[in-house]
Each structure stands twice: as structure tokens, then as C-alpha cells.
mmCIF file of C-alpha atoms in Angstrom:
data_model
loop_
_atom_site.group_PDB
_atom_site.id
_atom_site.type_symbol
_atom_site.label_atom_id
_atom_site.label_comp_id
_atom_site.label_asym_id
_atom_site.label_seq_id
_atom_site.Cartn_x
_atom_site.Cartn_y
_atom_site.Cartn_z
ATOM 1 C CA MET V 1 64.806 41.635 -49.819
ATOM 2 C CA SER V 2 65.276 43.148 -46.363
ATOM 3 C CA ARG V 3 63.074 42.324 -43.432
ATOM 4 C CA GLY V 4 62.035 45.991 -43.215
ATOM 5 C CA TYR V 5 60.756 45.913 -46.800
ATOM 6 C CA TRP V 6 58.404 43.029 -46.025
ATOM 7 C CA LEU V 7 57.279 44.774 -42.848
ATOM 8 C CA ARG V 8 56.369 47.889 -44.861
ATOM 9 C CA LYS V 9 54.390 45.768 -47.314
ATOM 10 C CA SER V 10 52.554 44.052 -44.466
ATOM 11 C CA LEU V 11 51.618 47.380 -42.910
ATOM 12 C CA VAL V 12 50.274 48.680 -46.233
ATOM 13 C CA VAL V 13 48.157 45.528 -46.691
ATOM 14 C CA GLY V 14 46.844 45.837 -43.129
ATOM 15 C CA GLN V 15 45.967 49.516 -43.596
ATOM 16 C CA PHE V 16 44.155 48.919 -46.876
ATOM 17 C CA SER V 17 42.307 45.923 -45.424
ATOM 18 C CA ALA V 18 41.059 48.044 -42.529
ATOM 19 C CA SER V 19 40.013 50.761 -44.992
ATOM 20 C CA VAL V 20 38.038 48.333 -47.147
ATOM 21 C CA VAL V 21 36.288 46.841 -44.096
ATOM 22 C CA LEU V 22 35.267 50.317 -42.885
ATOM 23 C CA ILE V 23 34.075 51.364 -46.361
ATOM 24 C CA ILE V 24 31.896 48.255 -46.682
ATOM 25 C CA ALA V 25 30.495 48.723 -43.176
ATOM 26 C CA THR V 26 29.650 52.357 -43.964
ATOM 27 C CA LEU V 27 27.876 51.422 -47.202
ATOM 28 C CA VAL V 28 25.904 48.664 -45.465
ATOM 29 C CA LEU V 29 24.791 51.028 -42.690
ATOM 30 C CA TYR V 30 23.637 53.678 -45.148
ATOM 31 C CA ARG V 31 21.829 51.125 -47.296
ATOM 32 C CA GLN V 32 20.133 49.699 -44.193
ATOM 33 C CA LEU V 33 19.075 53.166 -43.045
ATOM 34 C CA GLN V 34 17.804 54.027 -46.523
ATOM 35 C CA TYR V 35 15.847 50.778 -46.612
ATOM 36 C CA MET V 36 14.225 51.430 -43.227
ATOM 37 C CA GLN V 37 13.249 54.980 -44.164
ATOM 38 C CA ASN V 38 11.885 54.112 -47.624
ATOM 39 C CA GLN V 39 10.265 50.729 -46.993
ATOM 40 C CA ASP V 40 6.481 50.486 -47.085
ATOM 41 C CA LEU V 41 5.417 50.620 -43.443
ATOM 42 C CA GLY V 42 1.790 49.711 -44.008
ATOM 43 C CA PHE V 43 0.536 53.140 -42.935
ATOM 44 C CA ALA V 44 0.890 56.811 -43.932
ATOM 45 C CA LEU V 45 3.526 58.778 -42.046
ATOM 46 C CA THR V 46 3.752 62.296 -43.476
ATOM 47 C CA GLN V 47 1.566 65.328 -42.756
ATOM 48 C CA ARG V 48 0.341 63.792 -39.497
ATOM 49 C CA LEU V 49 0.334 66.184 -36.552
ATOM 50 C CA VAL V 50 -0.023 64.426 -33.193
ATOM 51 C CA ILE V 51 -1.365 66.516 -30.293
ATOM 52 C CA GLN V 52 -1.327 65.397 -26.680
ATOM 53 C CA SER V 53 -4.844 64.973 -25.310
ATOM 54 C CA PRO V 54 -5.837 67.212 -22.360
ATOM 55 C CA GLN V 55 -4.854 66.055 -18.897
ATOM 56 C CA VAL V 56 -6.457 68.840 -16.820
ATOM 57 C CA GLY V 57 -10.223 68.981 -16.323
ATOM 58 C CA GLU V 58 -13.209 66.818 -15.491
ATOM 59 C CA GLU V 59 -13.760 63.814 -17.724
ATOM 60 C CA ALA V 60 -17.333 64.774 -18.638
ATOM 61 C CA ALA V 61 -16.282 68.306 -19.586
ATOM 62 C CA ILE V 62 -13.342 67.018 -21.657
ATOM 63 C CA THR V 63 -15.652 64.610 -23.514
ATOM 64 C CA THR V 64 -18.060 67.438 -24.328
ATOM 65 C CA ARG V 65 -15.302 69.819 -25.444
ATOM 66 C CA THR V 66 -13.707 67.064 -27.540
ATOM 67 C CA ALA V 67 -16.916 66.700 -29.511
ATOM 68 C CA VAL V 68 -16.909 70.471 -30.087
ATOM 69 C CA LEU V 69 -13.270 70.437 -31.193
ATOM 70 C CA GLU V 70 -13.906 67.576 -33.603
ATOM 71 C CA GLN V 71 -16.766 69.538 -35.157
ATOM 72 C CA GLN V 72 -14.465 72.555 -35.560
ATOM 73 C CA LEU V 73 -11.701 70.410 -37.103
ATOM 74 C CA SER V 74 -14.108 68.915 -39.640
ATOM 75 C CA GLN V 75 -14.846 72.450 -40.903
ATOM 76 C CA LEU V 76 -11.208 73.439 -41.488
ATOM 77 C CA PRO V 77 -10.260 73.176 -45.187
ATOM 78 C CA TYR V 78 -6.685 72.060 -44.453
ATOM 79 C CA VAL V 79 -7.700 69.171 -42.151
ATOM 80 C CA LYS V 80 -8.140 66.022 -44.244
ATOM 81 C CA ASN V 81 -8.853 63.672 -41.341
ATOM 82 C CA PHE V 82 -8.311 63.232 -37.612
ATOM 83 C CA CYS V 83 -8.625 60.581 -34.910
ATOM 84 C CA GLN V 84 -8.447 60.065 -31.149
ATOM 85 C CA SER V 85 -6.311 57.139 -29.998
ATOM 86 C CA GLY V 86 -4.245 55.819 -27.146
ATOM 87 C CA ILE V 87 -1.459 54.741 -29.506
ATOM 88 C CA VAL V 88 0.419 56.322 -32.400
ATOM 89 C CA PRO V 89 2.933 54.554 -34.652
ATOM 90 C CA GLY V 90 6.462 54.777 -33.303
ATOM 91 C CA ASN V 91 5.287 54.859 -29.666
ATOM 92 C CA TYR V 92 4.518 52.071 -27.229
ATOM 93 C CA TYR V 93 1.156 50.388 -26.885
ATOM 94 C CA ASN V 94 -1.393 51.175 -24.214
ATOM 95 C CA PHE V 95 -0.640 47.945 -22.357
ATOM 96 C CA GLY V 96 0.114 44.262 -22.808
ATOM 97 C CA ALA V 97 -2.211 41.426 -21.901
ATOM 98 C CA ASN V 98 -2.547 37.668 -21.892
ATOM 99 C CA GLY V 99 -5.365 35.329 -20.962
ATOM 100 C CA ILE V 100 -6.896 35.938 -24.395
ATOM 101 C CA ALA V 101 -7.985 32.884 -26.373
ATOM 102 C CA ARG V 102 -10.667 31.399 -28.578
ATOM 103 C CA PRO V 103 -13.376 29.287 -26.899
ATOM 104 C CA GLY V 104 -12.128 25.737 -26.546
ATOM 105 C CA ALA V 105 -8.510 26.657 -27.310
ATOM 106 C CA PRO V 106 -5.662 24.756 -25.590
ATOM 107 C CA ALA V 107 -4.807 25.985 -22.083
ATOM 108 C CA ASP V 108 -1.386 27.184 -23.229
ATOM 109 C CA ASP V 109 -3.044 29.788 -25.472
ATOM 110 C CA ASN V 110 -3.918 31.816 -22.363
ATOM 111 C CA LYS V 111 -0.189 32.364 -21.777
ATOM 112 C CA LYS V 112 0.372 34.062 -25.124
ATOM 113 C CA GLY V 113 0.914 37.815 -24.920
ATOM 114 C CA TYR V 114 -0.707 40.563 -26.985
ATOM 115 C CA SER V 115 -0.075 44.280 -27.378
ATOM 116 C CA MET V 116 -3.224 46.298 -26.786
ATOM 117 C CA GLY V 117 -4.077 49.531 -28.577
ATOM 118 C CA ILE V 118 -7.048 51.817 -27.939
ATOM 119 C CA ILE V 119 -8.390 53.557 -31.056
ATOM 120 C CA ASP V 120 -11.511 55.221 -32.430
ATOM 121 C CA ASP V 121 -13.341 54.723 -35.711
ATOM 122 C CA ARG V 122 -11.148 57.302 -37.525
ATOM 123 C CA TYR V 123 -7.804 55.667 -36.734
ATOM 124 C CA LEU V 124 -7.645 53.527 -39.886
ATOM 125 C CA PRO V 125 -8.538 56.248 -42.427
ATOM 126 C CA THR V 126 -6.340 58.840 -40.686
ATOM 127 C CA TYR V 127 -3.273 56.596 -40.870
ATOM 128 C CA GLY V 128 -4.213 54.906 -44.141
ATOM 129 C CA ILE V 129 -4.163 51.410 -42.648
ATOM 130 C CA ALA V 130 -5.889 48.787 -44.787
ATOM 131 C CA LEU V 131 -8.263 46.076 -43.646
ATOM 132 C CA ALA V 132 -7.446 42.482 -44.490
ATOM 133 C CA ALA V 133 -11.009 41.383 -43.708
ATOM 134 C CA GLY V 134 -14.143 42.551 -41.931
ATOM 135 C CA ARG V 135 -14.980 46.141 -41.046
ATOM 136 C CA ASN V 136 -13.800 49.094 -39.007
ATOM 137 C CA PHE V 137 -15.236 50.094 -35.618
ATOM 138 C CA THR V 138 -18.392 52.194 -35.757
ATOM 139 C CA HIS V 139 -18.764 55.587 -34.063
ATOM 140 C CA GLN V 140 -21.238 54.047 -31.618
ATOM 141 C CA GLU V 141 -18.853 51.236 -30.651
ATOM 142 C CA THR V 142 -16.033 53.682 -29.873
ATOM 143 C CA THR V 143 -18.437 55.845 -27.851
ATOM 144 C CA LEU V 144 -19.567 52.845 -25.772
ATOM 145 C CA GLY V 145 -16.037 51.526 -25.245
ATOM 146 C CA TRP V 146 -14.859 47.962 -25.569
ATOM 147 C CA GLU V 147 -16.383 46.729 -22.312
ATOM 148 C CA LYS V 148 -19.946 47.651 -23.319
ATOM 149 C CA SER V 149 -19.699 47.131 -27.061
ATOM 150 C CA ALA V 150 -17.891 43.778 -26.639
ATOM 151 C CA LYS V 151 -16.101 44.328 -29.946
ATOM 152 C CA LEU V 152 -12.439 44.259 -30.917
ATOM 153 C CA MET V 153 -10.171 44.159 -33.953
ATOM 154 C CA LEU V 154 -6.961 42.214 -34.622
ATOM 155 C CA ASN V 155 -3.960 42.635 -36.827
ATOM 156 C CA GLU V 156 -2.974 39.701 -39.039
ATOM 157 C CA SER V 157 -0.260 38.575 -36.586
ATOM 158 C CA ALA V 158 -2.765 38.432 -33.715
ATOM 159 C CA ALA V 159 -5.224 36.489 -35.875
ATOM 160 C CA ARG V 160 -2.559 33.887 -36.628
ATOM 161 C CA GLN V 161 -1.485 33.653 -32.986
ATOM 162 C CA LEU V 162 -5.098 33.081 -31.940
ATOM 163 C CA GLY V 163 -5.213 30.137 -34.323
ATOM 164 C CA PHE V 164 -7.403 31.483 -37.116
ATOM 165 C CA SER V 165 -6.600 30.023 -40.524
ATOM 166 C CA SER V 166 -6.997 33.397 -42.252
ATOM 167 C CA ALA V 167 -8.070 36.970 -41.617
ATOM 168 C CA ALA V 168 -11.473 36.280 -43.121
ATOM 169 C CA ALA V 169 -11.910 33.252 -40.876
ATOM 170 C CA ALA V 170 -11.407 35.437 -37.773
ATOM 171 C CA VAL V 171 -14.172 37.921 -38.602
ATOM 172 C CA GLY V 172 -17.354 37.297 -36.643
ATOM 173 C CA GLN V 173 -15.664 34.837 -34.276
ATOM 174 C CA THR V 174 -15.607 35.137 -30.492
ATOM 175 C CA VAL V 175 -12.529 35.701 -28.337
ATOM 176 C CA ASN V 176 -12.610 35.320 -24.563
ATOM 177 C CA TRP V 177 -10.867 37.884 -22.344
ATOM 178 C CA GLY V 178 -12.714 38.061 -19.068
ATOM 179 C CA GLN V 179 -15.853 38.191 -21.191
ATOM 180 C CA ALA V 180 -16.725 37.297 -24.780
ATOM 181 C CA TYR V 181 -15.661 39.754 -27.504
ATOM 182 C CA GLN V 182 -16.580 39.593 -31.174
ATOM 183 C CA VAL V 183 -13.893 40.147 -33.808
ATOM 184 C CA VAL V 184 -15.343 42.691 -36.242
ATOM 185 C CA GLY V 185 -12.279 43.202 -38.421
ATOM 186 C CA VAL V 186 -8.658 42.300 -39.077
ATOM 187 C CA MET V 187 -6.130 44.995 -40.038
ATOM 188 C CA ARG V 188 -3.234 44.323 -42.315
ATOM 189 C CA ASP V 189 0.045 44.114 -40.423
ATOM 190 C CA TYR V 190 1.871 47.434 -40.246
ATOM 191 C CA HIS V 191 5.189 48.349 -38.642
ATOM 192 C CA HIS V 192 3.947 50.081 -35.516
ATOM 193 C CA GLN V 193 7.398 50.248 -33.904
ATOM 194 C CA GLY V 194 9.674 50.423 -36.924
ATOM 195 C CA LEU V 195 11.468 47.917 -39.104
ATOM 196 C CA ARG V 196 14.013 47.000 -36.435
ATOM 197 C CA ASN V 197 11.286 45.185 -34.498
ATOM 198 C CA ALA V 198 9.153 42.236 -35.512
ATOM 199 C CA ILE V 199 5.462 43.032 -35.956
ATOM 200 C CA ASP V 200 3.692 42.324 -32.681
ATOM 201 C CA PRO V 201 0.310 40.586 -32.419
ATOM 202 C CA ILE V 202 -1.940 43.573 -31.676
ATOM 203 C CA ILE V 203 -5.517 43.682 -30.425
ATOM 204 C CA PHE V 204 -7.348 46.979 -30.999
ATOM 205 C CA LEU V 205 -10.005 48.131 -28.569
ATOM 206 C CA PRO V 206 -12.646 50.798 -29.304
ATOM 207 C CA ARG V 207 -12.793 53.973 -27.200
ATOM 208 C CA ARG V 208 -12.708 57.728 -27.759
ATOM 209 C CA SER V 209 -10.757 60.628 -26.234
ATOM 210 C CA VAL V 210 -7.656 58.876 -24.979
ATOM 211 C CA GLY V 211 -4.011 59.865 -25.269
ATOM 212 C CA TYR V 212 -3.514 61.542 -28.634
ATOM 213 C CA LEU V 213 -5.329 63.570 -31.250
ATOM 214 C CA THR V 214 -3.830 62.956 -34.703
ATOM 215 C CA VAL V 215 -4.646 65.509 -37.395
ATOM 216 C CA GLN V 216 -3.918 64.805 -41.055
ATOM 217 C CA LEU V 217 -3.017 68.130 -42.674
ATOM 218 C CA THR V 218 -2.603 69.356 -46.224
ATOM 219 C CA PRO V 219 0.955 70.447 -47.195
ATOM 220 C CA GLY V 220 2.197 74.037 -46.853
ATOM 221 C CA GLY V 221 1.561 76.991 -44.528
ATOM 222 C CA MET V 222 2.323 74.949 -41.445
ATOM 223 C CA SER V 223 3.026 77.887 -39.111
ATOM 224 C CA ARG V 224 -0.376 79.435 -39.780
ATOM 225 C CA LYS V 225 -2.142 76.090 -39.365
ATOM 226 C CA LEU V 226 -0.371 75.337 -36.092
ATOM 227 C CA ALA V 227 -1.276 78.768 -34.705
ATOM 228 C CA GLU V 228 -4.947 78.267 -35.554
ATOM 229 C CA LEU V 229 -5.029 74.734 -34.153
ATOM 230 C CA GLU V 230 -3.380 75.911 -30.940
ATOM 231 C CA LYS V 231 -5.982 78.648 -30.577
ATOM 232 C CA LEU V 232 -8.813 76.125 -30.964
ATOM 233 C CA TYR V 233 -7.152 73.669 -28.573
ATOM 234 C CA ARG V 234 -6.607 76.244 -25.815
ATOM 235 C CA ALA V 235 -10.154 77.574 -26.193
ATOM 236 C CA ASN V 236 -11.612 74.084 -25.704
ATOM 237 C CA TYR V 237 -9.138 72.835 -23.080
ATOM 238 C CA PRO V 238 -8.215 75.804 -20.864
ATOM 239 C CA GLY V 239 -5.263 75.144 -18.588
ATOM 240 C CA ASN V 240 -3.816 72.427 -20.854
ATOM 241 C CA PRO V 241 -0.558 72.999 -22.750
ATOM 242 C CA PHE V 242 -0.574 72.596 -26.529
ATOM 243 C CA GLU V 243 1.984 69.794 -26.885
ATOM 244 C CA PHE V 244 2.495 68.277 -30.324
ATOM 245 C CA PHE V 245 4.932 66.538 -32.663
ATOM 246 C CA PHE V 246 5.011 65.580 -36.316
ATOM 247 C CA LEU V 247 4.755 61.831 -36.696
ATOM 248 C CA ASP V 248 7.399 61.412 -39.418
ATOM 249 C CA GLU V 249 9.997 63.247 -37.309
ATOM 250 C CA ARG V 250 9.206 61.253 -34.157
ATOM 251 C CA TYR V 251 9.071 57.944 -36.023
ATOM 252 C CA ASN V 252 12.451 58.506 -37.688
ATOM 253 C CA GLU V 253 14.107 59.370 -34.353
ATOM 254 C CA GLN V 254 14.463 55.637 -33.728
ATOM 255 C CA TYR V 255 17.003 55.499 -36.579
ATOM 256 C CA GLN V 256 19.321 58.086 -35.014
ATOM 257 C CA GLN V 257 21.663 55.359 -33.768
ATOM 258 C CA GLU V 258 22.191 54.093 -37.330
ATOM 259 C CA GLN V 259 22.762 57.655 -38.534
ATOM 260 C CA GLN V 260 25.377 58.258 -35.844
ATOM 261 C CA TYR V 261 27.112 54.962 -36.634
ATOM 262 C CA GLY V 262 27.138 55.922 -40.302
ATOM 263 C CA GLN V 263 28.796 59.262 -39.541
ATOM 264 C CA VAL V 264 31.424 57.632 -37.316
ATOM 265 C CA PHE V 265 32.229 54.975 -39.915
ATOM 266 C CA THR V 266 32.480 57.625 -42.651
ATOM 267 C CA VAL V 267 35.054 59.600 -40.677
ATOM 268 C CA ALA V 268 36.958 56.434 -39.741
ATOM 269 C CA SER V 269 36.956 55.219 -43.361
ATOM 270 C CA THR V 270 38.260 58.551 -44.630
ATOM 271 C CA LEU V 271 41.076 58.585 -42.089
ATOM 272 C CA ALA V 272 41.958 54.947 -42.772
ATOM 273 C CA ILE V 273 42.121 55.543 -46.537
ATOM 274 C CA PHE V 274 44.260 58.634 -46.051
ATOM 275 C CA ILE V 275 46.711 56.795 -43.778
ATOM 276 C CA ALA V 276 46.812 53.794 -46.120
ATOM 277 C CA CYS V 277 47.541 56.037 -49.103
ATOM 278 C CA LEU V 278 50.347 57.725 -47.176
ATOM 279 C CA GLY V 279 51.825 54.307 -46.411
ATOM 280 C CA LEU V 280 51.528 53.231 -50.031
ATOM 281 C CA PHE V 281 53.079 56.484 -51.251
ATOM 282 C CA GLY V 282 55.998 55.991 -48.874
ATOM 283 C CA LEU V 283 56.503 52.421 -50.073
ATOM 284 C CA VAL V 284 56.385 53.558 -53.714
ATOM 285 C CA ALA V 285 58.966 56.262 -53.044
ATOM 286 C CA PHE V 286 61.223 53.811 -51.225
ATOM 287 C CA THR V 287 60.946 51.166 -53.950
ATOM 288 C CA THR V 288 61.557 53.680 -56.719
ATOM 289 C CA GLU V 289 64.687 54.905 -54.975
ATOM 290 C CA GLN V 290 65.914 51.320 -54.551
ATOM 291 C CA ARG V 291 65.397 50.599 -58.260
ATOM 292 C CA THR V 292 66.807 53.847 -59.657
ATOM 293 C CA LYS V 293 69.616 52.065 -61.517
ATOM 294 C CA GLU V 294 67.243 49.467 -62.976
ATOM 295 C CA ILE V 295 64.875 52.209 -64.178
ATOM 296 C CA GLY V 296 67.775 54.115 -65.766
ATOM 297 C CA ILE V 297 68.985 51.014 -67.638
ATOM 298 C CA ARG V 298 65.468 50.264 -68.904
ATOM 299 C CA LYS V 299 65.089 53.834 -70.189
ATOM 300 C CA VAL V 300 68.408 53.573 -72.016
ATOM 301 C CA LEU V 301 67.218 50.321 -73.589
ATOM 302 C CA GLY V 302 64.117 52.124 -74.905
ATOM 303 C CA ALA V 303 61.485 51.448 -72.259
ATOM 304 C CA SER V 304 58.627 53.977 -72.271
ATOM 305 C CA VAL V 305 57.300 55.826 -69.242
ATOM 306 C CA ALA V 306 54.182 53.644 -69.391
ATOM 307 C CA ASN V 307 56.298 50.491 -69.282
ATOM 308 C CA ILE V 308 58.218 51.718 -66.257
ATOM 309 C CA LEU V 309 55.043 52.795 -64.433
ATOM 310 C CA SER V 310 53.510 49.409 -65.178
ATOM 311 C CA LEU V 311 56.584 47.665 -63.805
ATOM 312 C CA ILE V 312 56.555 49.658 -60.570
ATOM 313 C CA SER V 313 52.798 49.696 -59.982
ATOM 314 C CA LYS V 314 52.308 45.968 -60.624
ATOM 315 C CA ASP V 315 53.713 45.027 -57.216
ATOM 316 C CA PHE V 316 51.560 47.587 -55.414
ATOM 317 C CA LEU V 317 48.403 46.549 -57.204
ATOM 318 C CA LYS V 318 49.063 43.057 -55.921
ATOM 319 C CA LEU V 319 49.110 44.488 -52.383
ATOM 320 C CA VAL V 320 45.756 46.229 -52.944
ATOM 321 C CA VAL V 321 44.216 43.025 -54.338
ATOM 322 C CA LEU V 322 45.575 41.044 -51.393
ATOM 323 C CA ALA V 323 44.129 43.616 -48.976
ATOM 324 C CA ASN V 324 40.685 43.198 -50.598
ATOM 325 C CA LEU V 325 40.916 39.408 -50.424
ATOM 326 C CA LEU V 326 41.555 39.686 -46.692
ATOM 327 C CA ALA V 327 38.995 42.433 -46.037
ATOM 328 C CA TRP V 328 35.905 41.097 -47.825
ATOM 329 C CA PRO V 329 35.511 37.920 -45.713
ATOM 330 C CA VAL V 330 35.941 40.005 -42.543
ATOM 331 C CA ALA V 331 33.358 42.553 -43.723
ATOM 332 C CA TRP V 332 30.959 39.749 -44.638
#
């Protein structure tokens, strides 16, 4: 056979190999994205409205008005729960810290880092986060703040990093961080910053009225509910803008890169398949023309259309199989 014939075959194999690689990559990206969006995160994501806490006004006045707003929220039939916190899932922590260790722990333990989150006593029920051991903060402890109450909570990762053998073993123990703090509870690990990141060791500190107000709403009639909540917010915090977002939308924004990659790979795969099919069609047409006499003789000798199609397509199926054999290791 001519050198050009082998070149055409090589190009067809290369085009189909590239197509298969792109198809596999697209499927993997979509499966990964689907996994991240459907995996159990360890907390409830939907129907959570997050409102920015007021920034304008005296602290004492804001504290008083916050208590009034909470009383008003508790009376609304469409509000299932709410909490005040310095962190919300999908966002960063309040700050990072080290120098935290158990009494008598090795000196190197003071170098270990922890993510710190400020929450109130409603944070766990509002987000549906389970306790592995111990109890939640009390209303009094969050009112006093962590410095005066000398209480804190851990997630399971923080309990392990501090050297506790289990979540239950950590409850009631003392942790030193400038002063002695008692561990009152251990939360189950949840994916605070999404599935792309490892779960950080988190220490939770009690305090009220910081950062965000999260309101758990019932489904439906969202426009009416938002209008009423905005009216209450502006009445209690004059001069402060009503800034909010829905937690599920904000949390899923971190997967936009995967979604964009998926769209790009889909377009590239479609184009690659189209070009490969054009190349294969051209090779089929060329081969058929080259074997016109052979096909005519076979028909005269009684060969059926199916036999002739099988004869012609056999060589091209080999090219497709070869393309897959080359593409799958690359895709892997």
C-alpha cells in the first residue's frame, strides 16, 4: 500500500484517540462535580438565608436590637431556626491560631495550627450539625463569650490533633490557650470549605452577634419572606444595608471551575468526534474507490451487501479499537 494510505490511517487513529481521551475526561469531570454536589457534607445546606450582621451603630445598641430581632424571628411561622455566628460553611474561618495544647503535652504541640470559628448556641441546630460527644454551648456561655465562660468545642479532627483518643475522651478535659478552657463538646467533622479541601481541625468559641445571621426558612414564597425580613432588619438596624445570600448558591460557587472545565471539554469532545468522523468517512470513501473492482467481482460471485460491508468495515473497526487501546492509558 502507498505511504499516503498509511498516513491517512495514522491520522484517523490519532483523531479518534484524542476524541476518546476528551470524552473520558468530560465524563470524569461531570462525575466528580456530581459527587461533590451530592455527597453528604455533614450539615444542612438548603433553605438557609445568610444575612450580613450590622456594621453601623454602637455595640450596646446593636446587642439590644439583636435580642429584639431574635424575638421577632422566633414568632414568624416560616422561620424554623436561626443563629448568629462569625463563620458560615463555604466561607473562611474567623482566624487561625496555634499555641493550643493539652496540659503536659509535648512542646511541639504548641506549633500545631487550628482554624477558629465563633458561634452561638443555635449554630448546630440551624445547620443540622451532629455532636460526636458532649453537649452544645448554652445561651449563657455564648452571652459571656469564650474569655469569661472559659468553654470551647472541637470538631473530631481537632480532638485527634490535640491527642485525645476519642471524641468522648475529649469532653470535660482542659485545653490551654493563654488560659485554661474546658472542652464541653465535640462536633462531628463536616466539610466547612467543600470536598476539594481536607477537613481542618476546628475549635469553636462561644459568642453572640458576630458576622452573620443565618435564618432557616420553610420552602416557598421566598420573595414575600425576604421583603418582610428586610423590613424587620432595617427597622432594628437603621443605616445598615440588608445584604444576604442563600447558602446553597454561595457554597456551590466553589465548583464553578469544574463546571467551566466540563463545558470546555464537552465542546472539545464534540469537535474532535466530528473531525474524526470526517477523517474516517474520507478514508472509507477512498478505500471503497480503490477496491471498486474487487467489490464488483465479489457481487458477481454472489456476495451479499452485508458481506461486502463487513469486509470494508473490518479494517476501520480495527482502527477504532487501536485508537481506544492508545487513548485509555493516556486518559487514566
